[in-house]
Amino acid sequence: MLRPAITLLLVALFSVAARAGDTPASPRRISLDDAITIALRDNRTLKAVGFGSEAARDQIGIARGAMIPRLDAGENLSYTNDPVQVFSDLLLQQDFSQRDFALDKLNHPGFLSNFQSQVRLSFPLFAGGRLIAAYRAAGFAADAERWQVVQTRQSVEFAVIQSYYSAVLAEQRVGVVDRALGAARAHLAQAQDLFTHGMVVNSDVLRTNVLAGTFEQQRIEAESQLGIAWASLAHALGDEDERLAPLEKPAELEAAISPPSQLAPLVARAAAGRSEIKIADSRMKQAQQAVTIARADYLPTVEVAGVYENDTERFARAGTNGALLVTGRLNLFNGLATQSKVDAAQADLSRARVLADDLRRAVALEVETAYRRLVAAQQGLEVARRDNAYAESALKILEDRYGSGLATNVTVLDAQTAREEADMGLVAAQVNVAVDGAALDLATGVDPQPASGH
């Protein structure tokens, strides 16, 4: 009898352990500031933009390299019996002798090897402004990418704030539904007790059962939305490997946000600080340099070069020579291709100017939209707080009256539904204020901050 008992005990223990293993681990709770810190470290979009900015800075070095002296080393090997090449190589090796003038040897030389080592130092004296314009254009492109990093960082911060508060809202919704379900079940017990004593009809019990079932369905949906919200937050942070969740009741939701009373200063701040405007200005300056580069094709290019050369057949004796070369080139006609390049560059410049002007107007609209949404969200929060207090008081009164037979079951159920909606409306209103406050920061060109940072 002892062995079967031990066997059953072990099976029970293993079953409990297996169920415990299937239960998902509780998430690690993090504050909004912690979430932003993690995203700035791990967000993949931000990392990718950082690499783009690094590549743009390297392009400056490439453009700079075209303006400074260039030193090249070269090595050539030839093995030929071409009469002209053999004659030339013998001269370069400084090994030409009287017998090499024999006609038969001139016309039918034997194979000759030549190892030619060359060092060339060259420098562009004049390129029509093309090189300095390319260097400046690379600098403006790097500036644009640097501001792109700023824009992406601010967008990532705002995305984290949105995802964080969405997760808070989803979890609060689970809590609201749980409270509503608990209240519905308590009312169901009350209705069943009154029905047992013949004080209400069975339809009260049935109707309350239906409401409790509705709340149960809402609970299932709320749990699903909570899982999605946590996953979205993890993706925004760039850390899907660890279960992370927001604080259950962030202090930021209770913080007051007071936007400036005037809209004009916000628009002015955005015009001066928005990274998108900085990017547009840099792109416009880059387009101006592109016009200079295109026009440079009308001008000559001049290069000076110094060459040192060593030619030998067997490395035992070598001929050396040097040269100073100045070369110039001027295109006289290329089928009007240069004019087309200039026209295209000027069109790109005009396009950049129009887009920059439109962007400034769009930014002003974004600021006004964010400002008015925040004001409306704050007003909506006050209404939600008032409605929540009304709904809570009304439900308590009607539940008491129902127990005394002075209120109908329908009015109590309606009050419970209204209480749930008011609770959810209050949480949603708090989240709206926090998110809209961060959106106003983003629109004005400053890093979005949690509500406590305003």
Tab-separated table of C-alpha atoms in Angstrom:
chain	number	residue	atom	x	y	z
A	1	MET	CA	0.000	0.000	0.000
A	2	LEU	CA	2.933	2.356	0.658
A	3	ARG	CA	4.418	2.122	-2.856
A	4	PRO	CA	1.181	3.078	-4.703
A	5	ALA	CA	0.743	5.997	-2.359
A	6	ILE	CA	4.276	7.243	-3.036
A	7	THR	CA	3.700	6.809	-6.772
A	8	LEU	CA	0.509	8.868	-6.661
A	9	LEU	CA	2.272	11.568	-4.637
A	10	LEU	CA	5.114	11.816	-7.175
A	11	VAL	CA	2.647	12.008	-10.072
A	12	ALA	CA	0.799	14.796	-8.315
A	13	LEU	CA	4.023	16.709	-7.651
A	14	PHE	CA	5.145	16.388	-11.271
A	15	SER	CA	1.722	17.560	-12.462
A	16	VAL	CA	1.910	20.631	-10.257
A	17	ALA	CA	5.455	21.361	-11.478
A	18	ALA	CA	4.372	21.001	-15.100
A	19	ARG	CA	1.475	23.391	-14.615
A	20	ALA	CA	3.798	25.849	-12.896
A	21	GLY	CA	6.188	25.606	-15.838
A	22	ASP	CA	3.389	26.385	-18.286
A	23	THR	CA	2.421	29.525	-16.365
A	24	PRO	CA	4.080	32.570	-17.970
A	25	ALA	CA	6.501	34.405	-15.755
A	26	SER	CA	5.392	37.729	-14.349
A	27	PRO	CA	6.740	40.649	-16.388
A	28	ARG	CA	9.361	43.001	-15.048
A	29	ARG	CA	7.761	46.342	-14.271
A	30	ILE	CA	9.615	49.396	-15.573
A	31	SER	CA	8.988	53.105	-15.339
A	32	LEU	CA	8.494	55.269	-18.404
A	33	ASP	CA	11.951	56.788	-17.958
A	34	ASP	CA	13.432	53.284	-17.861
A	35	ALA	CA	11.512	52.363	-21.011
A	36	ILE	CA	12.892	55.376	-22.880
A	37	THR	CA	16.424	54.558	-21.709
A	38	ILE	CA	16.096	50.978	-22.982
A	39	ALA	CA	14.748	52.157	-26.340
A	40	LEU	CA	17.564	54.651	-26.837
A	41	ARG	CA	19.990	51.799	-26.268
A	42	ASP	CA	18.296	48.905	-28.089
A	43	ASN	CA	15.832	50.277	-30.671
A	44	ARG	CA	16.912	48.913	-34.054
A	45	THR	CA	15.571	51.797	-36.135
A	46	LEU	CA	17.620	54.246	-34.101
A	47	LYS	CA	20.712	52.068	-34.471
A	48	ALA	CA	20.250	51.912	-38.253
A	49	VAL	CA	19.925	55.691	-38.534
A	50	GLY	CA	23.080	56.054	-36.459
A	51	PHE	CA	24.999	53.946	-38.962
A	52	GLY	CA	23.611	56.110	-41.762
A	53	SER	CA	24.906	59.221	-40.025
A	54	GLU	CA	28.304	57.596	-39.583
A	55	ALA	CA	28.455	56.757	-43.289
A	56	ALA	CA	27.551	60.356	-44.187
A	57	ARG	CA	30.414	61.663	-42.029
A	58	ASP	CA	32.780	59.296	-43.812
A	59	GLN	CA	31.671	60.813	-47.120
A	60	ILE	CA	33.170	64.110	-45.934
A	61	GLY	CA	36.546	62.400	-45.720
A	62	ILE	CA	36.123	61.063	-49.241
A	63	ALA	CA	35.380	64.551	-50.578
A	64	ARG	CA	38.266	66.033	-48.605
A	65	GLY	CA	40.642	63.446	-50.054
A	66	ALA	CA	39.949	64.687	-53.572
A	67	MET	CA	41.344	68.136	-52.677
A	68	ILE	CA	44.683	67.144	-51.191
A	69	PRO	CA	47.805	65.762	-52.926
A	70	ARG	CA	47.547	62.144	-53.957
A	71	LEU	CA	50.483	59.728	-53.841
A	72	ASP	CA	50.301	56.533	-55.895
A	73	ALA	CA	52.764	53.692	-56.361
A	74	GLY	CA	52.611	51.345	-59.311
A	75	GLU	CA	54.467	48.307	-60.593
A	76	ASN	CA	54.350	47.023	-64.190
A	77	LEU	CA	55.985	43.981	-65.746
A	78	SER	CA	56.386	43.607	-69.485
A	79	TYR	CA	58.007	40.764	-71.449
A	80	THR	CA	57.886	41.471	-75.155
A	81	ASN	CA	59.742	41.438	-78.467
A	82	ASP	CA	57.738	44.316	-79.878
A	83	PRO	CA	60.396	46.485	-81.610
A	84	VAL	CA	59.042	49.803	-80.383
A	85	GLN	CA	58.499	48.559	-76.820
A	86	VAL	CA	61.930	46.889	-76.615
A	87	PHE	CA	63.633	50.064	-77.908
A	88	SER	CA	61.721	52.154	-75.375
A	89	ASP	CA	62.394	49.804	-72.453
A	90	LEU	CA	66.131	49.739	-73.211
A	91	LEU	CA	66.188	53.519	-73.115
A	92	LEU	CA	64.212	53.573	-69.869
A	93	GLN	CA	66.610	51.056	-68.341
A	94	GLN	CA	69.462	53.327	-69.477
A	95	ASP	CA	71.141	50.252	-70.913
A	96	PHE	CA	71.112	51.164	-74.610
A	97	SER	CA	74.399	50.412	-76.423
A	98	GLN	CA	75.905	50.847	-79.868
A	99	ARG	CA	75.080	47.290	-80.926
A	100	ASP	CA	71.408	47.940	-80.304
A	101	PHE	CA	71.438	50.191	-83.399
A	102	ALA	CA	71.997	47.202	-85.665
A	103	LEU	CA	69.142	47.098	-88.157
A	104	ASP	CA	68.421	43.424	-87.673
A	105	LYS	CA	68.301	43.864	-83.896
A	106	LEU	CA	66.082	46.924	-84.239
A	107	ASN	CA	63.690	45.105	-86.522
A	108	HIS	CA	63.824	41.690	-84.850
A	109	PRO	CA	64.752	42.132	-81.198
A	110	GLY	CA	64.680	39.266	-78.756
A	111	PHE	CA	62.261	39.139	-75.833
A	112	LEU	CA	63.059	41.725	-73.187
A	113	SER	CA	61.646	41.907	-69.669
A	114	ASN	CA	61.145	45.208	-67.880
A	115	PHE	CA	60.147	45.785	-64.246
A	116	GLN	CA	58.821	49.323	-64.023
A	117	SER	CA	58.309	50.873	-60.582
A	118	GLN	CA	56.634	54.245	-60.485
A	119	VAL	CA	55.722	56.752	-57.789
A	120	ARG	CA	53.310	59.531	-58.775
A	121	LEU	CA	52.421	62.599	-56.728
A	122	SER	CA	49.484	64.555	-58.167
A	123	PHE	CA	47.476	67.542	-57.066
A	124	PRO	CA	44.453	69.276	-58.658
A	125	LEU	CA	45.327	72.943	-59.140
A	126	PHE	CA	41.923	73.982	-60.450
A	127	ALA	CA	38.660	72.100	-60.964
A	128	GLY	CA	36.189	74.903	-61.528
A	129	GLY	CA	35.013	74.822	-57.897
A	130	ARG	CA	33.783	71.258	-58.260
A	131	LEU	CA	35.902	69.788	-55.480
A	132	ILE	CA	35.186	72.392	-52.801
A	133	ALA	CA	31.485	72.254	-53.695
A	134	ALA	CA	31.499	68.463	-53.347
A	135	TYR	CA	33.191	68.817	-49.958
A	136	ARG	CA	30.585	71.326	-48.789
A	137	ALA	CA	27.756	69.181	-50.153
A	138	ALA	CA	29.077	66.201	-48.191
A	139	GLY	CA	29.111	68.367	-45.060
A	140	PHE	CA	25.503	69.425	-45.592
A	141	ALA	CA	24.518	65.791	-46.232
A	142	ALA	CA	26.195	64.809	-42.959
A	143	ASP	CA	24.306	67.604	-41.180
A	144	ALA	CA	21.048	66.277	-42.607
A	145	GLU	CA	21.843	62.765	-41.395
A	146	ARG	CA	22.797	64.102	-37.977
A	147	TRP	CA	19.450	65.821	-37.681
A	148	GLN	CA	17.831	62.647	-38.988
A	149	VAL	CA	19.236	60.885	-35.940
A	150	VAL	CA	17.690	63.564	-33.725
A	151	GLN	CA	14.338	63.217	-35.479
A	152	THR	CA	14.422	59.438	-35.202
A	153	ARG	CA	15.363	59.606	-31.541
A	154	GLN	CA	12.447	61.916	-30.811
A	155	SER	CA	10.094	59.711	-32.832
A	156	VAL	CA	11.303	56.626	-30.970
A	157	GLU	CA	10.784	58.354	-27.629
A	158	PHE	CA	7.262	59.331	-28.635
A	159	ALA	CA	6.551	55.805	-29.908
A	160	VAL	CA	7.714	54.430	-26.556
A	161	ILE	CA	5.450	56.850	-24.707
A	162	GLN	CA	2.516	55.830	-26.886
A	163	SER	CA	3.233	52.119	-26.477
A	164	TYR	CA	3.837	52.473	-22.752
A	165	TYR	CA	0.555	54.257	-22.113
A	166	SER	CA	-1.292	51.913	-24.481
A	167	ALA	CA	-0.079	49.051	-22.302
A	168	VAL	CA	-1.139	50.964	-19.198
A	169	LEU	CA	-4.560	51.560	-20.752
A	170	ALA	CA	-4.906	47.884	-21.696
A	171	GLU	CA	-4.027	46.759	-18.177
A	172	GLN	CA	-6.326	49.320	-16.605
A	173	ARG	CA	-9.092	48.039	-18.862
A	174	VAL	CA	-8.569	44.544	-17.457
A	175	GLY	CA	-8.887	46.000	-13.963
A	176	VAL	CA	-12.019	47.962	-14.864
A	177	VAL	CA	-13.649	44.886	-16.377
A	178	ASP	CA	-12.677	42.843	-13.320
A	179	ARG	CA	-14.308	45.389	-11.041
A	180	ALA	CA	-17.402	45.499	-13.214
A	181	LEU	CA	-17.549	41.703	-13.326
A	182	GLY	CA	-17.186	41.506	-9.550
A	183	ALA	CA	-19.970	44.046	-9.093
A	184	ALA	CA	-22.196	42.181	-11.552
A	185	ARG	CA	-21.642	38.896	-9.732
A	186	ALA	CA	-22.393	40.541	-6.391
A	187	HIS	CA	-25.594	41.962	-7.842
A	188	LEU	CA	-26.399	38.536	-9.274
A	189	ALA	CA	-26.099	37.016	-5.819
A	190	GLN	CA	-28.363	39.729	-4.462
A	191	ALA	CA	-30.918	39.150	-7.227
A	192	GLN	CA	-30.872	35.388	-6.615
A	193	ASP	CA	-31.415	35.935	-2.917
A	194	LEU	CA	-34.331	38.288	-3.551
A	195	PHE	CA	-35.801	35.842	-6.060
A	196	THR	CA	-35.518	33.041	-3.527
A	197	HIS	CA	-37.528	35.125	-1.088
A	198	GLY	CA	-40.083	35.982	-3.765
A	199	MET	CA	-39.274	39.662	-3.865
A	200	VAL	CA	-38.238	39.826	-7.572
A	201	VAL	CA	-39.028	37.837	-10.683
A	202	ASN	CA	-36.664	35.364	-12.356
A	203	SER	CA	-36.044	37.747	-15.245
A	204	ASP	CA	-33.912	39.871	-12.902
A	205	VAL	CA	-31.614	36.923	-12.335
A	206	LEU	CA	-31.485	36.053	-16.022
A	207	ARG	CA	-30.821	39.641	-17.084
A	208	THR	CA	-28.006	39.943	-14.535
A	209	ASN	CA	-26.516	36.685	-15.790
A	210	VAL	CA	-26.452	38.138	-19.287
A	211	LEU	CA	-24.612	41.251	-18.076
A	212	ALA	CA	-22.090	39.121	-16.179
A	213	GLY	CA	-21.526	37.085	-19.343
A	214	THR	CA	-20.968	40.286	-21.297
A	215	PHE	CA	-18.324	41.365	-18.812
A	216	GLU	CA	-16.685	37.930	-19.053
A	217	GLN	CA	-16.421	38.336	-22.822
A	218	GLN	CA	-14.956	41.791	-22.336
A	219	ARG	CA	-12.447	40.262	-19.892
A	220	ILE	CA	-11.257	37.783	-22.527
A	221	GLU	CA	-10.861	40.543	-25.113
A	222	ALA	CA	-9.107	42.809	-22.597
A	223	GLU	CA	-6.588	40.068	-21.789
A	224	SER	CA	-5.878	39.613	-25.487
A	225	GLN	CA	-5.394	43.350	-25.999
A	226	LEU	CA	-3.069	43.456	-22.993
A	227	GLY	CA	-0.827	40.785	-24.520
A	228	ILE	CA	-0.719	42.703	-27.787
A	229	ALA	CA	0.074	45.950	-25.956
A	230	TRP	CA	2.971	44.356	-24.063
A	231	ALA	CA	4.342	42.916	-27.320
A	232	SER	CA	4.073	46.307	-29.026
A	233	LEU	CA	5.929	47.943	-26.148
A	234	ALA	CA	8.698	45.337	-26.399
A	235	HIS	CA	9.065	46.010	-30.120
A	236	ALA	CA	9.236	49.772	-29.577
A	237	LEU	CA	11.951	49.203	-26.980
A	238	GLY	CA	13.857	46.804	-29.237
A	239	ASP	CA	13.919	44.216	-26.430
A	240	GLU	CA	11.585	41.325	-27.239
A	241	ASP	CA	13.662	38.808	-25.277
A	242	GLU	CA	12.561	39.998	-21.836
A	243	ARG	CA	8.991	40.268	-20.565
A	244	LEU	CA	8.583	43.959	-19.769
A	245	ALA	CA	5.499	45.813	-18.655
A	246	PRO	CA	4.723	49.315	-17.451
A	247	LEU	CA	4.073	50.201	-13.859
A	248	GLU	CA	0.507	49.367	-12.878
A	249	LYS	CA	-0.261	52.922	-11.796
A	250	PRO	CA	2.327	55.338	-13.259
A	251	ALA	CA	2.545	58.574	-11.333
A	252	GLU	CA	2.687	60.443	-14.644
A	253	LEU	CA	-1.020	59.798	-15.243
A	254	GLU	CA	-1.886	61.907	-12.212
A	255	ALA	CA	0.492	64.737	-13.132
A	256	ALA	CA	-0.995	67.972	-14.368
A	257	ILE	CA	0.076	69.272	-17.782
A	258	SER	CA	-0.391	72.961	-18.452
A	259	PRO	CA	0.337	73.989	-22.038
A	260	PRO	CA	1.335	77.596	-22.744
A	261	SER	CA	-1.609	79.894	-23.067
A	262	GLN	CA	-0.454	81.229	-26.462
A	263	LEU	CA	0.055	79.268	-29.650
A	264	ALA	CA	2.462	81.649	-31.439
A	265	PRO	CA	5.502	80.950	-29.207
A	266	LEU	CA	5.064	77.228	-29.801
A	267	VAL	CA	5.044	77.701	-33.572
A	268	ALA	CA	8.154	79.893	-33.340
A	269	ARG	CA	9.932	77.277	-31.234
A	270	ALA	CA	9.066	74.577	-33.755
A	271	ALA	CA	10.303	76.685	-36.671
A	272	ALA	CA	13.623	77.149	-34.898
A	273	GLY	CA	14.084	73.692	-33.448
A	274	ARG	CA	12.294	71.040	-35.498
A	275	SER	CA	14.801	68.544	-36.849
A	276	GLU	CA	12.772	68.113	-40.055
A	277	ILE	CA	13.287	71.790	-40.845
A	278	LYS	CA	17.006	71.439	-40.149
A	279	ILE	CA	17.110	68.491	-42.523
A	280	ALA	CA	15.256	70.430	-45.221
A	281	ASP	CA	17.631	73.382	-44.881
A	282	SER	CA	20.652	71.095	-45.165
A	283	ARG	CA	19.195	69.390	-48.229
A	284	MET	CA	18.566	72.778	-49.808
A	285	LYS	CA	22.186	73.837	-49.216
A	286	GLN	CA	23.322	70.515	-50.606
A	287	ALA	CA	21.248	71.167	-53.731
A	288	GLN	CA	22.899	74.589	-54.099
A	289	GLN	CA	26.311	72.932	-54.131
A	290	ALA	CA	25.046	70.477	-56.744
A	291	VAL	CA	24.381	73.453	-59.049
A	292	THR	CA	27.989	74.615	-58.544
A	293	ILE	CA	29.257	71.119	-59.347
A	294	ALA	CA	27.213	70.992	-62.538
A	295	ARG	CA	28.417	74.431	-63.692
A	296	ALA	CA	32.033	73.411	-63.093
A	297	ASP	CA	31.878	71.345	-66.294
A	298	TYR	CA	32.001	74.639	-68.218
A	299	LEU	CA	35.414	75.448	-66.728
A	300	PRO	CA	38.822	73.860	-67.373
A	301	THR	CA	40.556	71.486	-64.985
A	302	VAL	CA	44.285	71.730	-64.288
A	303	GLU	CA	46.403	69.109	-62.530
A	304	VAL	CA	50.086	69.039	-61.654
A	305	ALA	CA	51.916	65.759	-61.127
A	306	GLY	CA	55.436	64.632	-60.309
A	307	VAL	CA	56.556	61.162	-61.419
A	308	TYR	CA	59.585	59.136	-60.361
A	309	GLU	CA	60.240	55.947	-62.327
A	310	ASN	CA	62.616	53.021	-61.999
A	311	ASP	CA	63.071	50.514	-64.876
A	312	THR	CA	65.178	47.366	-64.712
A	313	GLU	CA	65.490	44.000	-66.417
A	314	ARG	CA	67.075	41.881	-63.679
A	315	PHE	CA	67.130	44.173	-60.582
A	316	ALA	CA	70.914	44.312	-60.879
A	317	ARG	CA	71.020	47.676	-62.579
A	318	ALA	CA	68.180	50.141	-63.005
A	319	GLY	CA	67.443	53.209	-64.993
A	320	THR	CA	65.739	56.054	-63.178
A	321	ASN	CA	63.910	59.083	-64.470
A	322	GLY	CA	61.486	61.707	-63.294
A	323	ALA	CA	59.015	64.141	-64.745
A	324	LEU	CA	56.945	67.153	-63.793
A	325	LEU	CA	53.616	67.206	-65.637
A	326	VAL	CA	51.005	69.912	-65.867
A	327	THR	CA	47.830	68.852	-67.656
A	328	GLY	CA	44.743	70.828	-68.492
A	329	ARG	CA	41.401	69.834	-69.948
A	330	LEU	CA	38.475	71.844	-71.227
A	331	ASN	CA	35.356	70.376	-72.703
A	332	LEU	CA	34.392	72.190	-75.888
A	333	PHE	CA	31.226	70.310	-76.734
A	334	ASN	CA	29.411	67.343	-75.164
A	335	GLY	CA	26.008	67.490	-76.794
A	336	LEU	CA	24.652	70.069	-74.315
A	337	ALA	CA	24.985	67.478	-71.518
A	338	THR	CA	26.482	70.086	-69.185
A	339	GLN	CA	23.546	72.414	-69.718
A	340	SER	CA	21.176	69.562	-68.937
A	341	LYS	CA	23.102	68.836	-65.738
A	342	VAL	CA	22.828	72.471	-64.682
A	343	ASP	CA	19.108	72.580	-65.475
A	344	ALA	CA	18.509	69.374	-63.521
A	345	ALA	CA	20.472	70.674	-60.523
A	346	GLN	CA	18.562	73.965	-60.550
A	347	ALA	CA	15.260	72.071	-60.736
A	348	ASP	CA	16.304	69.984	-57.737
A	349	LEU	CA	17.194	73.188	-55.878
A	350	SER	CA	13.806	74.727	-56.673
A	351	ARG	CA	12.104	71.532	-55.523
A	352	ALA	CA	14.058	71.590	-52.244
A	353	ARG	CA	13.035	75.201	-51.644
A	354	VAL	CA	9.354	74.502	-52.262
A	355	LEU	CA	9.401	71.442	-49.998
A	356	ALA	CA	11.173	73.392	-47.252
A	357	ASP	CA	8.545	76.137	-47.404
A	358	ASP	CA	5.711	73.611	-47.382
A	359	LEU	CA	7.337	71.802	-44.452
A	360	ARG	CA	7.397	74.981	-42.373
A	361	ARG	CA	3.686	75.469	-42.969
A	362	ALA	CA	2.985	71.807	-42.209
A	363	VAL	CA	4.962	72.075	-38.962
A	364	ALA	CA	2.898	75.082	-37.913
A	365	LEU	CA	-0.240	73.045	-38.558
A	366	GLU	CA	1.120	70.112	-36.552
A	367	VAL	CA	1.884	72.385	-33.607
A	368	GLU	CA	-1.582	73.923	-33.664
A	369	THR	CA	-3.197	70.485	-33.962
A	370	ALA	CA	-1.177	69.085	-31.057
A	371	TYR	CA	-1.859	72.172	-28.953
A	372	ARG	CA	-5.613	72.071	-29.491
A	373	ARG	CA	-5.740	68.322	-28.901
A	374	LEU	CA	-3.965	68.742	-25.594
A	375	VAL	CA	-6.341	71.498	-24.511
A	376	ALA	CA	-9.312	69.340	-25.512
A	377	ALA	CA	-7.806	66.316	-23.727
A	378	GLN	CA	-7.416	68.321	-20.515
A	379	GLN	CA	-11.015	69.482	-20.718
A	380	GLY	CA	-12.112	65.933	-21.446
A	381	LEU	CA	-10.205	64.716	-18.379
A	382	GLU	CA	-12.139	67.100	-16.145
A	383	VAL	CA	-15.410	65.844	-17.610
A	384	ALA	CA	-14.304	62.226	-17.178
A	385	ARG	CA	-13.436	62.793	-13.511
A	386	ARG	CA	-16.811	64.382	-12.894
A	387	ASP	CA	-18.692	61.620	-14.748
A	388	ASN	CA	-16.775	58.948	-12.877
A	389	ALA	CA	-17.794	60.430	-9.546
A	390	TYR	CA	-21.427	60.689	-10.710
A	391	ALA	CA	-21.473	57.089	-11.972
A	392	GLU	CA	-19.982	55.732	-8.742
A	393	SER	CA	-22.491	57.584	-6.572
A	394	ALA	CA	-25.433	56.647	-8.789
A	395	LEU	CA	-24.545	52.934	-8.718
A	396	LYS	CA	-24.242	52.895	-4.944
A	397	ILE	CA	-27.613	54.606	-4.536
A	398	LEU	CA	-29.404	52.302	-6.977
A	399	GLU	CA	-27.922	49.152	-5.450
A	400	ASP	CA	-29.211	50.224	-2.041
A	401	ARG	CA	-32.621	51.105	-3.481
A	402	TYR	CA	-32.818	47.784	-5.324
A	403	GLY	CA	-32.255	45.905	-2.063
A	404	SER	CA	-35.156	47.849	-0.600
A	405	GLY	CA	-37.352	47.231	-3.617
A	406	LEU	CA	-37.313	50.877	-4.668
A	407	ALA	CA	-35.344	50.455	-7.926
A	408	THR	CA	-35.647	48.026	-10.797
A	409	ASN	CA	-33.013	45.555	-11.848
A	410	VAL	CA	-32.705	47.247	-15.239
A	411	THR	CA	-31.705	50.559	-13.687
A	412	VAL	CA	-29.045	48.858	-11.569
A	413	LEU	CA	-27.627	47.016	-14.587
A	414	ASP	CA	-27.587	50.232	-16.586
A	415	ALA	CA	-25.793	51.945	-13.722
A	416	GLN	CA	-23.196	49.164	-13.609
A	417	THR	CA	-22.571	49.535	-17.335
A	418	ALA	CA	-22.339	53.305	-16.942
A	419	ARG	CA	-19.867	52.874	-14.075
A	420	GLU	CA	-17.668	50.634	-16.218
A	421	GLU	CA	-17.745	53.107	-19.091
A	422	ALA	CA	-16.978	56.005	-16.727
A	423	ASP	CA	-14.027	54.149	-15.181
A	424	MET	CA	-12.645	53.322	-18.598
A	425	GLY	CA	-13.297	56.852	-19.808
A	426	LEU	CA	-11.313	58.280	-16.913
A	427	VAL	CA	-8.277	56.101	-17.606
A	428	ALA	CA	-8.487	56.822	-21.335
A	429	ALA	CA	-8.733	60.556	-20.634
A	430	GLN	CA	-5.641	60.441	-18.404
A	431	VAL	CA	-3.711	58.562	-21.095
A	432	ASN	CA	-4.864	61.024	-23.751
A	433	VAL	CA	-3.528	63.950	-21.747
A	434	ALA	CA	-0.175	62.263	-21.230
A	435	VAL	CA	0.212	61.229	-24.889
A	436	ASP	CA	-1.034	64.538	-26.266
A	437	GLY	CA	1.421	66.380	-24.016
A	438	ALA	CA	4.264	64.327	-25.458
A	439	ALA	CA	2.892	64.925	-28.952
A	440	LEU	CA	3.049	68.676	-28.378
A	441	ASP	CA	6.696	68.338	-27.338
A	442	LEU	CA	7.404	66.351	-30.497
A	443	ALA	CA	5.635	68.912	-32.661
A	444	THR	CA	7.610	71.804	-31.179
A	445	GLY	CA	10.956	70.096	-31.734
A	446	VAL	CA	11.933	69.042	-28.225
A	447	ASP	CA	12.400	65.501	-26.955
A	448	PRO	CA	9.001	64.121	-25.901
A	449	GLN	CA	8.753	63.863	-22.145
A	450	PRO	CA	6.492	61.904	-19.786
A	451	ALA	CA	3.806	63.909	-18.088
A	452	SER	CA	5.989	64.539	-15.051
A	453	GLY	CA	8.558	66.186	-17.309
A	454	HIS	CA	6.249	68.983	-18.516
